[in-house]
Coordinates of C-alpha atoms in Angstrom, one line a residue:
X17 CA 9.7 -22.9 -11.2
X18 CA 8.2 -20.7 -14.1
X19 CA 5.3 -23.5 -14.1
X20 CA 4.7 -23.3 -10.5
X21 CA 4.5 -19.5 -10.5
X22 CA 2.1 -19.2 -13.0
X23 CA -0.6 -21.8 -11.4
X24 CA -0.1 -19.3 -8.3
X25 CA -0.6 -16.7 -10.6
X26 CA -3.4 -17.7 -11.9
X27 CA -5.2 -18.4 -8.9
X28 CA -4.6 -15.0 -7.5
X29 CA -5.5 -13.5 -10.8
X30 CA -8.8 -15.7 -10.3
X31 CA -9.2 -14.0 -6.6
X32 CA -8.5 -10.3 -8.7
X33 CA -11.2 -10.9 -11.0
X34 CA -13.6 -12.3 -9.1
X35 CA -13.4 -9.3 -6.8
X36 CA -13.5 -7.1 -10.1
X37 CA -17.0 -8.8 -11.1
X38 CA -17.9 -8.1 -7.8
X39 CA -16.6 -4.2 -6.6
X40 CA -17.1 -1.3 -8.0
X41 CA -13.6 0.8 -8.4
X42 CA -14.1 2.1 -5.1
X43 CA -13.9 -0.9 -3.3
X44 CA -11.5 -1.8 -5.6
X45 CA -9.2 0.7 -4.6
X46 CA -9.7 -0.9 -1.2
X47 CA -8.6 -4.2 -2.2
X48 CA -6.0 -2.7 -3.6
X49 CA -4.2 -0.9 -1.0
X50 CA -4.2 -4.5 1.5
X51 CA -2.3 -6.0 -1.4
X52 CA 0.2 -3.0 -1.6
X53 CA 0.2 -3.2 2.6
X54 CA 0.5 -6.6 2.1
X55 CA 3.4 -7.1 -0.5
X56 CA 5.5 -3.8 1.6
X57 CA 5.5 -5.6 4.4
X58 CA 6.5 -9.2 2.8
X59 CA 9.2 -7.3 1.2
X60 CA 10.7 -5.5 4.3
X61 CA 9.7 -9.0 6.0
X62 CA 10.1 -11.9 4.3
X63 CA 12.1 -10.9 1.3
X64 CA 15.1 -10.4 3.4
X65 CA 14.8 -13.4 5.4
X66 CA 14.1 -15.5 2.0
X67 CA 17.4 -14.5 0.4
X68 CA 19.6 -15.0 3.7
X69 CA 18.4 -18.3 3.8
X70 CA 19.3 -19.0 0.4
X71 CA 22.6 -17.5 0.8
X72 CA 23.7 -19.0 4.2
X73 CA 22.0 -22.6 3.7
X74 CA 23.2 -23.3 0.6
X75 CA 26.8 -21.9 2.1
X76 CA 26.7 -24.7 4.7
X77 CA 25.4 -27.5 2.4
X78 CA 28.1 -26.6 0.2
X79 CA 30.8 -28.0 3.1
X80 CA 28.7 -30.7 3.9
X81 CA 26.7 -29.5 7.1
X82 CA 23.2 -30.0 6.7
X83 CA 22.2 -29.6 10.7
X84 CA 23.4 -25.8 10.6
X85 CA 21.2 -25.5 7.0
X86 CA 18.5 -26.7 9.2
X87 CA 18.8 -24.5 11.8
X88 CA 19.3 -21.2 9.5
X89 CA 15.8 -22.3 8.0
X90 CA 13.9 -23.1 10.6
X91 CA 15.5 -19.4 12.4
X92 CA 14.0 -17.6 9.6
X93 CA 10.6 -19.1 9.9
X94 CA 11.2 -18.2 14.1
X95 CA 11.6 -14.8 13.4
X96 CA 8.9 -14.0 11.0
X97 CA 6.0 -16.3 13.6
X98 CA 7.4 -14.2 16.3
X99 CA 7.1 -10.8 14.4
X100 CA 4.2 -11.6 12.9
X101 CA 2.3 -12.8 16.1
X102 CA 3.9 -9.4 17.9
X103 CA 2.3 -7.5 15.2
X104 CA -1.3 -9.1 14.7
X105 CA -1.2 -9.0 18.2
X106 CA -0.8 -5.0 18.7
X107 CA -3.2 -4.2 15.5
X108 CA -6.0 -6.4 17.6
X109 CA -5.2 -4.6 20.3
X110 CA -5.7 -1.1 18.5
X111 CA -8.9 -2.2 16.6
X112 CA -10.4 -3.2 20.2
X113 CA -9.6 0.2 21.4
X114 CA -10.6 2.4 18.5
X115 CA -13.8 0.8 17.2
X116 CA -14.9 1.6 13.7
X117 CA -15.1 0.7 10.4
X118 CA -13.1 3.0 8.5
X119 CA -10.8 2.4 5.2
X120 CA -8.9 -0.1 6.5
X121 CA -9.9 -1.0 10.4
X122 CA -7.4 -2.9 12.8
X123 CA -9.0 -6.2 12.1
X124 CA -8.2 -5.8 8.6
X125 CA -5.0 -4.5 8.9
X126 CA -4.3 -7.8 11.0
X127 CA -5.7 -9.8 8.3
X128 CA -3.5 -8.4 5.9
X129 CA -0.8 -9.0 8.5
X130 CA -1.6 -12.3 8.6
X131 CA -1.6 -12.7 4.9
X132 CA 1.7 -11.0 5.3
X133 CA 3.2 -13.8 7.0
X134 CA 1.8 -16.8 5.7
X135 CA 3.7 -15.6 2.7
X136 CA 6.9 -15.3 3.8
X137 CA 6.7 -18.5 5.8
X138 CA 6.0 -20.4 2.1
X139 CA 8.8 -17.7 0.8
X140 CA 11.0 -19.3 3.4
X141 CA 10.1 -22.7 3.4
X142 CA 10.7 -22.4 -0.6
X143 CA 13.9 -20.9 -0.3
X144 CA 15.0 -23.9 1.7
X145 CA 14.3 -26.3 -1.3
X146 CA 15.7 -24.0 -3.3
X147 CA 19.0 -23.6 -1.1
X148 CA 19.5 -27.5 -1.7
X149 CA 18.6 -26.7 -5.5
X150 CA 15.4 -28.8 -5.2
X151 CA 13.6 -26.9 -8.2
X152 CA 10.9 -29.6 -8.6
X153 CA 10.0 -29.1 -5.0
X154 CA 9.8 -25.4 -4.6
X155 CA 7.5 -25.9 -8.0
X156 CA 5.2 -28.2 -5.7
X157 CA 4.8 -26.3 -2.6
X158 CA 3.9 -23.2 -5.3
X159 CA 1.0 -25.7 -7.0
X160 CA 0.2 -26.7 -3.3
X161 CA -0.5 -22.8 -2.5
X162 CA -2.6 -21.9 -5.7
X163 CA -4.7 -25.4 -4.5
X164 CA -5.3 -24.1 -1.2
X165 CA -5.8 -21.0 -2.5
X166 CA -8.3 -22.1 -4.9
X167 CA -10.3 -24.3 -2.4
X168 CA -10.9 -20.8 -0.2
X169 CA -12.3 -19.0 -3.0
X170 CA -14.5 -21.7 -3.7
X171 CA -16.1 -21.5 -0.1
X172 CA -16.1 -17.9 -0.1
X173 CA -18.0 -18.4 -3.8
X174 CA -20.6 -20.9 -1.8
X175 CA -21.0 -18.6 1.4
X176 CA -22.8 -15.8 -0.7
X177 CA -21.9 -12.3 -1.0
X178 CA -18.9 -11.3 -1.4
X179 CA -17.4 -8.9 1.1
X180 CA -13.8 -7.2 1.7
X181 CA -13.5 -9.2 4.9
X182 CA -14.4 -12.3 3.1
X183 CA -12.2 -11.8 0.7
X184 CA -9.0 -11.3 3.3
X185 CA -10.0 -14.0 4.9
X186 CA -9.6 -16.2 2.0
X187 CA -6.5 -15.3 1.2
X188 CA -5.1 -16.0 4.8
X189 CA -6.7 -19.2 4.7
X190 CA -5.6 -20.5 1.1
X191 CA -1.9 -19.1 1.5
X192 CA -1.7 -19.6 5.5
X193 CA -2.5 -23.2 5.0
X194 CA -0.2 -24.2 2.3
X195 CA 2.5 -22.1 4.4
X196 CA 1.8 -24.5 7.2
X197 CA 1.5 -28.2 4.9
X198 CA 4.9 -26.9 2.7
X199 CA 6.5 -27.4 5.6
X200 CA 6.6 -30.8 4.8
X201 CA 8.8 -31.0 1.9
X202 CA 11.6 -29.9 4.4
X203 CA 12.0 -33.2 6.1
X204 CA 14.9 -34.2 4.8
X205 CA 16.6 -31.4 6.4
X206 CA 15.7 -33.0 9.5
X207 CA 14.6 -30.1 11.4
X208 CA 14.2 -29.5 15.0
X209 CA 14.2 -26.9 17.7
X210 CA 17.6 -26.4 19.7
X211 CA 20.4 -24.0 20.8
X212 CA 21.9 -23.7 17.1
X213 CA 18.7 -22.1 15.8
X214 CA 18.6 -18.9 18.1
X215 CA 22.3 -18.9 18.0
X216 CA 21.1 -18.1 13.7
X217 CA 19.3 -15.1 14.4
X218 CA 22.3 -12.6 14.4
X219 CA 23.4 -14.2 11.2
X220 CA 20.4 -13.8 9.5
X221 CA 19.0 -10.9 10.8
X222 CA 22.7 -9.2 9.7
X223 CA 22.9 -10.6 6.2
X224 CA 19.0 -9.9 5.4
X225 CA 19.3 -6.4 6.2
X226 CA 20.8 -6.1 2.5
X227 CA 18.3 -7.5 0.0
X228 CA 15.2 -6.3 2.5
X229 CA 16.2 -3.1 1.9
X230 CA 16.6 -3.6 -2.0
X231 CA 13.3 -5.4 -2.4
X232 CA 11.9 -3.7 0.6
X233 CA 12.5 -0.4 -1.1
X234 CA 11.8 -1.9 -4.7
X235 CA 8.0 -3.0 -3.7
X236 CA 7.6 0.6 -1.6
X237 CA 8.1 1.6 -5.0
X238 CA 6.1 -0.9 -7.1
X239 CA 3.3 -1.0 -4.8
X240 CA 3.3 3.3 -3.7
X241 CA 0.8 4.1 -6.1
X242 CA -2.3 3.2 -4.3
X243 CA -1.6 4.2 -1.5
X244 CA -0.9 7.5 -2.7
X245 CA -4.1 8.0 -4.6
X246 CA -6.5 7.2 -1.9
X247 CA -6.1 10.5 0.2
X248 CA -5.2 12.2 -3.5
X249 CA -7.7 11.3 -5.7
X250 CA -10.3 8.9 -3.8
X251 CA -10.6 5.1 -3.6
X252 CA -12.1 4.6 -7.3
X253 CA -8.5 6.2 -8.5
X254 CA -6.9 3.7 -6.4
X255 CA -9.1 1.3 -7.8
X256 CA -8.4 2.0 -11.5
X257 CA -5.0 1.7 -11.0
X258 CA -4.6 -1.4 -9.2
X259 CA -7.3 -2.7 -11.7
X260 CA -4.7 -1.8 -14.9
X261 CA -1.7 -2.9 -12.6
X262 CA -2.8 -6.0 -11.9
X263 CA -2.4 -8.3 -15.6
X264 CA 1.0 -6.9 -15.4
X265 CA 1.8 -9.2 -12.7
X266 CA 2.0 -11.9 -14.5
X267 CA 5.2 -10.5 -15.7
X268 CA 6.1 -10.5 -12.2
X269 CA 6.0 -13.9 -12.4
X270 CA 8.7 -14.6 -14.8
X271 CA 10.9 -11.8 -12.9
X272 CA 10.5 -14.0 -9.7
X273 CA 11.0 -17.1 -11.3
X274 CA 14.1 -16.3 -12.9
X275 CA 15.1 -14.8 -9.7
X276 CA 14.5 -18.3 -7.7
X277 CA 16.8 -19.9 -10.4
X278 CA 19.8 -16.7 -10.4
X279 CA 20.2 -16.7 -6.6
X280 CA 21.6 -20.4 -5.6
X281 CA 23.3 -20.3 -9.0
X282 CA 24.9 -16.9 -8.8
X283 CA 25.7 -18.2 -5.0
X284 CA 27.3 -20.7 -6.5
X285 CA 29.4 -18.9 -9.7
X286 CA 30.4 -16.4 -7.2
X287 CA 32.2 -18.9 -5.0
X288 CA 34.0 -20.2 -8.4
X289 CA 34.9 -16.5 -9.4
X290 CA 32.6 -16.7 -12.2
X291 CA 30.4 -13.7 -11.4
X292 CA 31.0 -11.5 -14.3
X293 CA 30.8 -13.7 -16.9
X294 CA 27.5 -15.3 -15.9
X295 CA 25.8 -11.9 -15.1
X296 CA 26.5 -11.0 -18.7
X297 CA 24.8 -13.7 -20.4
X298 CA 21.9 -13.0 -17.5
X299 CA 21.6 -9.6 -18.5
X300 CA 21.2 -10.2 -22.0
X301 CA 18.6 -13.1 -21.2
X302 CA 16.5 -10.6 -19.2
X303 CA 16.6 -8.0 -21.8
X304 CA 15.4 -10.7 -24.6
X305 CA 12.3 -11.3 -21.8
X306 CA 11.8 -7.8 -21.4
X307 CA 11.3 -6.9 -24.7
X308 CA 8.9 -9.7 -24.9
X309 CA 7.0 -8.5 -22.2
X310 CA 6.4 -5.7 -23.6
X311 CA 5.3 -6.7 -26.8
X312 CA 3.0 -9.1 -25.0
X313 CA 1.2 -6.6 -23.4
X314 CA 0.5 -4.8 -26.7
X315 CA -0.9 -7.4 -28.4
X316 CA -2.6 -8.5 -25.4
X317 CA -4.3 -5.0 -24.2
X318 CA -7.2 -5.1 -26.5
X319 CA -8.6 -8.0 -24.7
X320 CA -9.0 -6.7 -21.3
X321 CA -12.3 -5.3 -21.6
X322 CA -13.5 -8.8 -22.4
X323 CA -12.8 -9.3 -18.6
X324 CA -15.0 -6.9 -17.5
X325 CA -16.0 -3.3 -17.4
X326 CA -13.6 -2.3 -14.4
X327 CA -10.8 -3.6 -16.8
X328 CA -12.0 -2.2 -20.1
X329 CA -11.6 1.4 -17.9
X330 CA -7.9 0.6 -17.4
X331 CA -7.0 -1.0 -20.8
X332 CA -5.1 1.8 -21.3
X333 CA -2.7 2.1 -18.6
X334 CA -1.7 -1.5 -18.7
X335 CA 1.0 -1.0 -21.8
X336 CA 2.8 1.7 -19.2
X337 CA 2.6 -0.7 -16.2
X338 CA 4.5 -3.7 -18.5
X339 CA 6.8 -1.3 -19.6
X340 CA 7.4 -0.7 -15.7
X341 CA 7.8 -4.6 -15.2
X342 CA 9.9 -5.4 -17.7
X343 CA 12.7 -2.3 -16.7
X344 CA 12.2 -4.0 -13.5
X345 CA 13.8 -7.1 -14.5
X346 CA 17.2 -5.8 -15.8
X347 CA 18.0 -5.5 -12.1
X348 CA 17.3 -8.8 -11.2
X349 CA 20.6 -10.4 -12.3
X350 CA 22.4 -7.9 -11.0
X351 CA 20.9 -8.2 -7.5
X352 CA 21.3 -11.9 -7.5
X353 CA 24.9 -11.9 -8.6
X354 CA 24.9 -8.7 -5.4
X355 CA 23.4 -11.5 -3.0
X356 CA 25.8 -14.1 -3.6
X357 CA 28.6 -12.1 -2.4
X358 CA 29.8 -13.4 0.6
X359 CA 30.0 -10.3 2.4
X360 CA 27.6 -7.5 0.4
X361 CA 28.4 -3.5 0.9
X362 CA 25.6 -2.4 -1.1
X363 CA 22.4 -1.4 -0.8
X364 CA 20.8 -1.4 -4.6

């Protein structure tokens, strides 16, 4: 899983920095508030949707019945084409009616939607391997994601000048298309449309009200920053610091790894009453990562301005953002071990 995550990370880092060579902080600032946009709305989306299915798929492969796993994965990837299509839909609508440019017009707005929900489709689609504890596979269908990903960059790279649209446009077309091939490594659940997978919508909807208002609320926070400083302090604030932010995702990375791992185990403890004892040795695992991340980002700060000189201007807020990361982390057990409850009455 860590593998997998960091190829995707490193092809979105290549997307960051070739936008960086290529924007001043201004438009950098723009960039930066469609991936906050972006990242709220897969949280409140498909972060919710990804964990149910975890939860309730790998309950029902647990007794054996792998149609009703089906059905509660394919009813999570229902529900986020049907949102998703409502919701491109209306900001089309509103871009046809207001025309204009302006910081972010309708049509990008609906890009970024569309980005949106290509990434919780994969989200789902890997929580489905993962609810079957298919580790390997989820790694795949990340690699398969940073491929597509890199092959839109590429023609984006050939077409000329890079613009903001361009650069949207790439990223629905690198993640949208490996949302659509991952699809694929679900076959075995044997898949298909029918009465059962409506009849999944209340259960889903009902159990991924919990963790989408945990990480809904968690990237609201992690992501609030631009979105603050454009009406603030301008676009090139914004800019600088999703520009400093942005190395700090790689940290991110581990954080959502482990995750993948802790939720169908901590499922699975919790069922065996184990809960408390694996959460300890968790917590002290993600401490022991924390502290590393830190101290990788102060050995690692100095470099930045070798990337460029949007990142030698935010070399210095980058220590305070891995601080930020690595705090982050210490909830993640704890929210896994939350998850795998049966029946959660806690919003964290």
């Amino acid at each position: 899983l860590m593998a997998g995550n960091l190829v995707g990370a490193f092809v979105g880092g290549a997307f960051f920095l070739y936008a960086s060579w290529n924007f001043d902080l201004a438009e950098m600032g723009r960039y930066s508030v469609a991936i906050s946009i972006q990242w709220v709305v897969v949280g409140l989306l498909g972060s919710g949707l990804s964990t149910a299915t975890v939860r309730l798929a790998a309950g029902h492969l647990k007794k054996g019945d792998r149609d009703a796993a089906a059905n509660t994965v394919l009813g999570a990837l229902a529900v986020v084409v049907l949102i998703g299509a409502v919701v491109v839909a209306l900001l089309l609508l509103f871009d046809r009616l207001l025309a204009g440019e302006g910081y972010l017009s309708g049509r990008f707005l609906a890009l970024v939607a569309l980005w949106a929900v290509a990434r919780a489709i994969h989200d789902i689609t890997r929580s489905g391997l993962l609810a079957q504890q298919k580790y390997t596979d989820a790694a795949r269908i990340t690699i398969l994601s940073a491929f597509t990903g890199a092959c839109a960059l590429f023609i984006v790279w050939k077409l000329g000048d890079l613009t903001f649209g361009r650069l949207l446009a790439a990223h629905v077309l690198g993640l949208g298309s490996a949302a659509i091939l991952g699809i694929f490594f679900l076959r075995d659940l044997g898949m298909k449309w029918g009465p059962g997978v409506l009849a999944t919508w209340p259960g889903l909807l009902r159990y991924a009200r919990w963790p989408a208002s945990s990480e809904g609320t968690r990237l609201l926070q992690a992501n609030l920053g631009p979105l603050i400083l454009v009406p603030m302090a301008g676009s090139a604030a914004a800019g600088l610091f999703g520009v400093a932010r942005y190395p700090a995702y790689l940290f991110e990375v581990v954080a959502v790894s482990l995750y993948q791992y802790w939720l169908p185990e901590a499922s699975l403890e919790g069922k065996h009453g184990n809960s408390g004892g694996y959460l300890r040795k968790q917590m002290l695992l993600a401490s022991v990562i924390g502290l590393a991340m830190v101290l990788g980002a102060a050995i690692c700060s100095p470099l930045l301005p070798l990337l460029g000189d949007n990142f030698a201007a935010a070399a210095p807020l980058f220590l305070l953002t891995a601080v930020d990361f690595a705090v982050f982390l210490l909830t993640r057990p704890i929210e896994s071990v939350f998850h795998g409850l049966r029946k959660p009455h806690l919003e964290l």
